[in-house]
Amino acid sequence: IQANHVLQENRAATIEEAKASGAMMLFGEKYGDKVRMIQFGKSIELCGGTHVNNTGAIKKFKLQSEGAVAAGIRRIEAIAGDVAEQWIQQELQELDEIRVVLKSNDALKSIKELQQKVNAFQKQIEELQHAQAMQVKAQWKGQIETIGDRRLLFVETSLDPASIKDICFQLKSENNLFGMVV
């Protein structure tokens, strides 16, 4: 883009001329006797699409996505020109806002530190939930009732489903319970 290559176009090249020039051609495309050959600097291809008069007219270029569309063929989506410039300005503004919120000029470092803290807090929460579940398990163990030839447990709780399930399985295996209603 910055090299500002001027469009060189041959609208009536023969397919042999195009091959000899090294122009990029897509397999599976059907080309007639005459082809449109486009060149910007060293890049040469056969094309029926629109083109800028020189690469400098593109100004900015931002790749948005890329992926495979067929064997050996990639598709890219991008923005360019004023739209790319607007996108860059929005991203810079958002980065400035992130720096203000984080109270740091090194946003990436601050985010990584926050991720580490979140992971540590998550581990603490899991440990506290486990300890709470063990306390609840001890309480529930004392509430097991014998009805006929069955030992049953009836409780009402606001514990999270994963903890309830864990406690129930433990109590069932430890106390030879047949069923539980929670």
PDB file of C-alpha atoms in Angstrom:
ATOM      1  CA  ILE A   1       0.000   0.000   0.000  1.00  0.00           C
ATOM      2  CA  GLN A   2       2.696   2.480   0.996  1.00  0.00           C
ATOM      3  CA  ALA A   3       4.690   1.726  -2.138  1.00  0.00           C
ATOM      4  CA  ASN A   4       1.856   3.401  -4.068  1.00  0.00           C
ATOM      5  CA  HIS A   5       2.087   0.978  -7.003  1.00  0.00           C
ATOM      6  CA  VAL A   6       0.217   2.175 -10.072  1.00  0.00           C
ATOM      7  CA  LEU A   7      -2.355  -0.142 -11.650  1.00  0.00           C
ATOM      8  CA  GLN A   8      -1.111  -1.785 -14.828  1.00  0.00           C
ATOM      9  CA  GLU A   9      -3.952  -3.399 -16.712  1.00  0.00           C
ATOM     10  CA  ASN A  10      -4.116  -5.448 -19.890  1.00  0.00           C
ATOM     11  CA  ARG A  11      -7.760  -6.127 -20.751  1.00  0.00           C
ATOM     12  CA  ALA A  12      -6.975  -8.230 -23.820  1.00  0.00           C
ATOM     13  CA  ALA A  13      -4.097 -10.503 -22.823  1.00  0.00           C
ATOM     14  CA  THR A  14      -4.078 -14.001 -24.211  1.00  0.00           C
ATOM     15  CA  ILE A  15      -4.084 -16.849 -21.734  1.00  0.00           C
ATOM     16  CA  GLU A  16      -0.602 -17.792 -22.982  1.00  0.00           C
ATOM     17  CA  GLU A  17       0.705 -14.264 -22.303  1.00  0.00           C
ATOM     18  CA  ALA A  18      -0.803 -14.411 -18.810  1.00  0.00           C
ATOM     19  CA  LYS A  19       0.813 -17.779 -18.067  1.00  0.00           C
ATOM     20  CA  ALA A  20       4.166 -16.572 -19.406  1.00  0.00           C
ATOM     21  CA  SER A  21       4.029 -13.465 -17.174  1.00  0.00           C
ATOM     22  CA  GLY A  22       3.498 -15.639 -14.108  1.00  0.00           C
ATOM     23  CA  ALA A  23       0.025 -14.237 -13.387  1.00  0.00           C
ATOM     24  CA  MET A  24      -1.861 -15.931 -10.571  1.00  0.00           C
ATOM     25  CA  MET A  25      -4.749 -17.992 -11.887  1.00  0.00           C
ATOM     26  CA  LEU A  26      -7.315 -19.895  -9.871  1.00  0.00           C
ATOM     27  CA  PHE A  27      -7.740 -23.553 -10.674  1.00  0.00           C
ATOM     28  CA  GLY A  28     -11.303 -24.407 -11.548  1.00  0.00           C
ATOM     29  CA  GLU A  29     -11.937 -20.985 -13.084  1.00  0.00           C
ATOM     30  CA  LYS A  30     -12.831 -20.962 -16.748  1.00  0.00           C
ATOM     31  CA  TYR A  31     -10.838 -18.429 -18.716  1.00  0.00           C
ATOM     32  CA  GLY A  32     -11.592 -17.410 -22.275  1.00  0.00           C
ATOM     33  CA  ASP A  33      -9.096 -16.734 -25.044  1.00  0.00           C
ATOM     34  CA  LYS A  34      -8.701 -13.154 -23.836  1.00  0.00           C
ATOM     35  CA  VAL A  35      -8.241 -12.382 -20.138  1.00  0.00           C
ATOM     36  CA  ARG A  36      -7.910  -9.282 -17.985  1.00  0.00           C
ATOM     37  CA  MET A  37      -4.467  -9.184 -16.416  1.00  0.00           C
ATOM     38  CA  ILE A  38      -3.887  -6.831 -13.455  1.00  0.00           C
ATOM     39  CA  GLN A  39      -0.504  -5.902 -12.035  1.00  0.00           C
ATOM     40  CA  PHE A  40       0.526  -3.872  -8.973  1.00  0.00           C
ATOM     41  CA  GLY A  41       4.292  -3.920  -8.603  1.00  0.00           C
ATOM     42  CA  LYS A  42       5.376  -7.580  -8.709  1.00  0.00           C
ATOM     43  CA  SER A  43       1.863  -8.911  -8.049  1.00  0.00           C
ATOM     44  CA  ILE A  44       0.150 -10.140 -11.229  1.00  0.00           C
ATOM     45  CA  GLU A  45      -3.226 -11.863 -11.446  1.00  0.00           C
ATOM     46  CA  LEU A  46      -6.167 -12.505 -13.702  1.00  0.00           C
ATOM     47  CA  CYS A  47      -9.178 -10.632 -12.430  1.00  0.00           C
ATOM     48  CA  GLY A  48     -12.608  -9.418 -13.422  1.00  0.00           C
ATOM     49  CA  GLY A  49     -13.175  -7.274 -10.337  1.00  0.00           C
ATOM     50  CA  THR A  50     -12.652  -3.608  -9.599  1.00  0.00           C
ATOM     51  CA  HIS A  51      -9.324  -2.123  -8.594  1.00  0.00           C
ATOM     52  CA  VAL A  52      -7.916   1.138  -7.302  1.00  0.00           C
ATOM     53  CA  ASN A  53      -5.776   3.203  -9.648  1.00  0.00           C
ATOM     54  CA  ASN A  54      -2.830   2.907  -7.268  1.00  0.00           C
ATOM     55  CA  THR A  55      -2.243   1.050  -4.002  1.00  0.00           C
ATOM     56  CA  GLY A  56      -1.813   4.298  -2.049  1.00  0.00           C
ATOM     57  CA  ALA A  57      -5.532   4.994  -2.515  1.00  0.00           C
ATOM     58  CA  ILE A  58      -6.239   2.151  -0.086  1.00  0.00           C
ATOM     59  CA  LYS A  59      -4.623   4.175   2.744  1.00  0.00           C
ATOM     60  CA  LYS A  60      -5.080   1.804   5.682  1.00  0.00           C
ATOM     61  CA  PHE A  61      -5.858  -1.924   5.596  1.00  0.00           C
ATOM     62  CA  LYS A  62      -7.127  -4.037   8.485  1.00  0.00           C
ATOM     63  CA  LEU A  63      -7.603  -7.770   8.120  1.00  0.00           C
ATOM     64  CA  GLN A  64     -10.871  -8.786   9.823  1.00  0.00           C
ATOM     65  CA  SER A  65     -10.939 -12.547   9.202  1.00  0.00           C
ATOM     66  CA  GLU A  66      -9.475 -15.296   7.088  1.00  0.00           C
ATOM     67  CA  GLY A  67     -10.368 -18.898   6.471  1.00  0.00           C
ATOM     68  CA  ALA A  68     -10.354 -21.780   4.033  1.00  0.00           C
ATOM     69  CA  VAL A  69     -13.082 -21.873   1.408  1.00  0.00           C
ATOM     70  CA  ALA A  70     -11.679 -24.796  -0.585  1.00  0.00           C
ATOM     71  CA  ALA A  71      -8.511 -26.841  -0.826  1.00  0.00           C
ATOM     72  CA  GLY A  72      -5.642 -24.411  -1.309  1.00  0.00           C
ATOM     73  CA  ILE A  73      -7.928 -21.363  -1.408  1.00  0.00           C
ATOM     74  CA  ARG A  74      -8.167 -18.843   1.452  1.00  0.00           C
ATOM     75  CA  ARG A  75     -10.748 -16.100   1.827  1.00  0.00           C
ATOM     76  CA  ILE A  76      -9.913 -12.900   3.639  1.00  0.00           C
ATOM     77  CA  GLU A  77     -12.226 -10.130   4.754  1.00  0.00           C
ATOM     78  CA  ALA A  78     -10.800  -6.708   5.460  1.00  0.00           C
ATOM     79  CA  ILE A  79     -11.618  -3.071   5.833  1.00  0.00           C
ATOM     80  CA  ALA A  80      -9.651  -0.309   4.153  1.00  0.00           C
ATOM     81  CA  GLY A  81      -9.417   3.426   3.666  1.00  0.00           C
ATOM     82  CA  ASP A  82     -11.520   5.705   5.848  1.00  0.00           C
ATOM     83  CA  VAL A  83     -13.399   2.758   7.396  1.00  0.00           C
ATOM     84  CA  ALA A  84     -10.113   1.229   8.564  1.00  0.00           C
ATOM     85  CA  GLU A  85      -9.005   4.618   9.917  1.00  0.00           C
ATOM     86  CA  GLN A  86     -12.276   4.936  11.882  1.00  0.00           C
ATOM     87  CA  TRP A  87     -11.815   1.419  13.261  1.00  0.00           C
ATOM     88  CA  ILE A  88      -8.261   2.264  14.374  1.00  0.00           C
ATOM     89  CA  GLN A  89      -9.464   5.453  16.090  1.00  0.00           C
ATOM     90  CA  GLN A  90     -12.245   3.552  17.907  1.00  0.00           C
ATOM     91  CA  GLU A  91      -9.774   0.895  19.052  1.00  0.00           C
ATOM     92  CA  LEU A  92      -7.346   3.534  20.328  1.00  0.00           C
ATOM     93  CA  GLN A  93     -10.155   5.330  22.172  1.00  0.00           C
ATOM     94  CA  GLU A  94     -11.261   2.057  23.763  1.00  0.00           C
ATOM     95  CA  LEU A  95      -7.668   1.281  24.774  1.00  0.00           C
ATOM     96  CA  ASP A  96      -7.395   4.713  26.406  1.00  0.00           C
ATOM     97  CA  GLU A  97     -10.629   4.031  28.327  1.00  0.00           C
ATOM     98  CA  ILE A  98      -9.307   0.637  29.433  1.00  0.00           C
ATOM     99  CA  ARG A  99      -6.106   2.269  30.682  1.00  0.00           C
ATOM    100  CA  VAL A 100      -8.163   4.756  32.703  1.00  0.00           C
ATOM    101  CA  VAL A 101     -10.323   1.999  34.233  1.00  0.00           C
ATOM    102  CA  LEU A 102      -7.247  -0.109  35.031  1.00  0.00           C
ATOM    103  CA  LYS A 103      -5.342   2.965  36.242  1.00  0.00           C
ATOM    104  CA  SER A 104      -2.352   1.739  34.277  1.00  0.00           C
ATOM    105  CA  ASN A 105      -0.542   2.568  31.063  1.00  0.00           C
ATOM    106  CA  ASP A 106       0.301  -1.120  30.628  1.00  0.00           C
ATOM    107  CA  ALA A 107      -3.191  -2.518  30.024  1.00  0.00           C
ATOM    108  CA  LEU A 108      -1.995  -5.984  29.011  1.00  0.00           C
ATOM    109  CA  LYS A 109       0.070  -6.437  32.182  1.00  0.00           C
ATOM    110  CA  SER A 110      -2.829  -5.222  34.323  1.00  0.00           C
ATOM    111  CA  ILE A 111      -5.283  -7.593  32.631  1.00  0.00           C
ATOM    112  CA  LYS A 112      -2.940 -10.554  33.141  1.00  0.00           C
ATOM    113  CA  GLU A 113      -2.605  -9.625  36.833  1.00  0.00           C
ATOM    114  CA  LEU A 114      -6.393  -9.416  37.126  1.00  0.00           C
ATOM    115  CA  GLN A 115      -6.755 -12.827  35.485  1.00  0.00           C
ATOM    116  CA  GLN A 116      -4.338 -14.299  38.031  1.00  0.00           C
ATOM    117  CA  LYS A 117      -6.345 -12.738  40.881  1.00  0.00           C
ATOM    118  CA  VAL A 118      -9.618 -14.038  39.448  1.00  0.00           C
ATOM    119  CA  ASN A 119      -8.146 -17.536  39.177  1.00  0.00           C
ATOM    120  CA  ALA A 120      -6.911 -17.361  42.788  1.00  0.00           C
ATOM    121  CA  PHE A 121     -10.321 -16.142  43.991  1.00  0.00           C
ATOM    122  CA  GLN A 122     -12.054 -18.876  42.001  1.00  0.00           C
ATOM    123  CA  LYS A 123      -9.863 -21.477  43.697  1.00  0.00           C
ATOM    124  CA  GLN A 124     -10.679 -19.977  47.124  1.00  0.00           C
ATOM    125  CA  ILE A 125     -14.390 -20.058  46.315  1.00  0.00           C
ATOM    126  CA  GLU A 126     -14.174 -23.708  45.312  1.00  0.00           C
ATOM    127  CA  GLU A 127     -12.306 -24.538  48.533  1.00  0.00           C
ATOM    128  CA  LEU A 128     -14.907 -22.679  50.617  1.00  0.00           C
ATOM    129  CA  GLN A 129     -17.753 -24.407  48.767  1.00  0.00           C
ATOM    130  CA  HIS A 130     -16.108 -27.760  49.445  1.00  0.00           C
ATOM    131  CA  ALA A 131     -15.691 -26.948  53.157  1.00  0.00           C
ATOM    132  CA  GLN A 132     -19.326 -25.798  53.326  1.00  0.00           C
ATOM    133  CA  ALA A 133     -20.428 -28.980  51.582  1.00  0.00           C
ATOM    134  CA  MET A 134     -18.535 -31.094  54.132  1.00  0.00           C
ATOM    135  CA  GLN A 135     -20.307 -29.247  56.986  1.00  0.00           C
ATOM    136  CA  VAL A 136     -23.667 -29.770  55.297  1.00  0.00           C
ATOM    137  CA  LYS A 137     -22.819 -33.418  54.741  1.00  0.00           C
ATOM    138  CA  ALA A 138     -22.176 -33.865  58.476  1.00  0.00           C
ATOM    139  CA  GLN A 139     -25.522 -32.199  59.280  1.00  0.00           C
ATOM    140  CA  TRP A 140     -27.404 -34.279  56.749  1.00  0.00           C
ATOM    141  CA  LYS A 141     -25.786 -37.466  58.010  1.00  0.00           C
ATOM    142  CA  GLY A 142     -27.487 -36.823  61.368  1.00  0.00           C
ATOM    143  CA  GLN A 143     -30.857 -36.371  59.632  1.00  0.00           C
ATOM    144  CA  ILE A 144     -30.978 -39.800  57.971  1.00  0.00           C
ATOM    145  CA  GLU A 145     -34.250 -41.500  58.891  1.00  0.00           C
ATOM    146  CA  THR A 146     -35.115 -45.170  58.964  1.00  0.00           C
ATOM    147  CA  ILE A 147     -38.527 -45.856  57.505  1.00  0.00           C
ATOM    148  CA  GLY A 148     -39.364 -49.545  57.430  1.00  0.00           C
ATOM    149  CA  ASP A 149     -36.342 -51.332  56.071  1.00  0.00           C
ATOM    150  CA  ARG A 150     -35.041 -48.252  54.286  1.00  0.00           C
ATOM    151  CA  ARG A 151     -32.731 -45.471  55.381  1.00  0.00           C
ATOM    152  CA  LEU A 152     -33.780 -42.198  53.788  1.00  0.00           C
ATOM    153  CA  LEU A 153     -32.770 -38.562  53.882  1.00  0.00           C
ATOM    154  CA  PHE A 154     -35.211 -35.679  53.355  1.00  0.00           C
ATOM    155  CA  VAL A 155     -33.752 -32.157  53.359  1.00  0.00           C
ATOM    156  CA  GLU A 156     -34.458 -28.724  51.969  1.00  0.00           C
ATOM    157  CA  THR A 157     -31.436 -26.742  50.838  1.00  0.00           C
ATOM    158  CA  SER A 158     -30.259 -23.797  48.792  1.00  0.00           C
ATOM    159  CA  LEU A 159     -26.867 -25.327  47.959  1.00  0.00           C
ATOM    160  CA  ASP A 160     -25.703 -25.287  44.368  1.00  0.00           C
ATOM    161  CA  PRO A 161     -26.722 -28.368  42.338  1.00  0.00           C
ATOM    162  CA  ALA A 162     -23.150 -29.668  41.930  1.00  0.00           C
ATOM    163  CA  SER A 163     -22.555 -29.648  45.704  1.00  0.00           C
ATOM    164  CA  ILE A 164     -25.912 -31.330  46.376  1.00  0.00           C
ATOM    165  CA  LYS A 165     -25.142 -34.074  43.893  1.00  0.00           C
ATOM    166  CA  ASP A 166     -21.664 -34.626  45.376  1.00  0.00           C
ATOM    167  CA  ILE A 167     -22.947 -34.775  48.952  1.00  0.00           C
ATOM    168  CA  CYS A 168     -25.790 -37.116  48.011  1.00  0.00           C
ATOM    169  CA  PHE A 169     -23.500 -39.567  46.262  1.00  0.00           C
ATOM    170  CA  GLN A 170     -21.104 -39.549  49.198  1.00  0.00           C
ATOM    171  CA  LEU A 171     -23.865 -40.057  51.772  1.00  0.00           C
ATOM    172  CA  LYS A 172     -25.510 -42.760  49.691  1.00  0.00           C
ATOM    173  CA  SER A 173     -22.321 -44.782  49.386  1.00  0.00           C
ATOM    174  CA  GLU A 174     -21.211 -44.221  53.003  1.00  0.00           C
ATOM    175  CA  ASN A 175     -24.596 -44.961  54.589  1.00  0.00           C
ATOM    176  CA  ASN A 176     -26.130 -47.601  52.336  1.00  0.00           C
ATOM    177  CA  LEU A 177     -29.004 -45.300  51.396  1.00  0.00           C
ATOM    178  CA  PHE A 178     -31.511 -46.362  48.772  1.00  0.00           C
ATOM    179  CA  GLY A 179     -32.741 -42.961  47.727  1.00  0.00           C
ATOM    180  CA  MET A 180     -32.843 -39.325  48.641  1.00  0.00           C
ATOM    181  CA  VAL A 181     -35.295 -36.496  48.096  1.00  0.00           C
ATOM    182  CA  VAL A 182     -33.631 -33.107  48.159  1.00  0.00           C
TER     183      VAL A 182
END
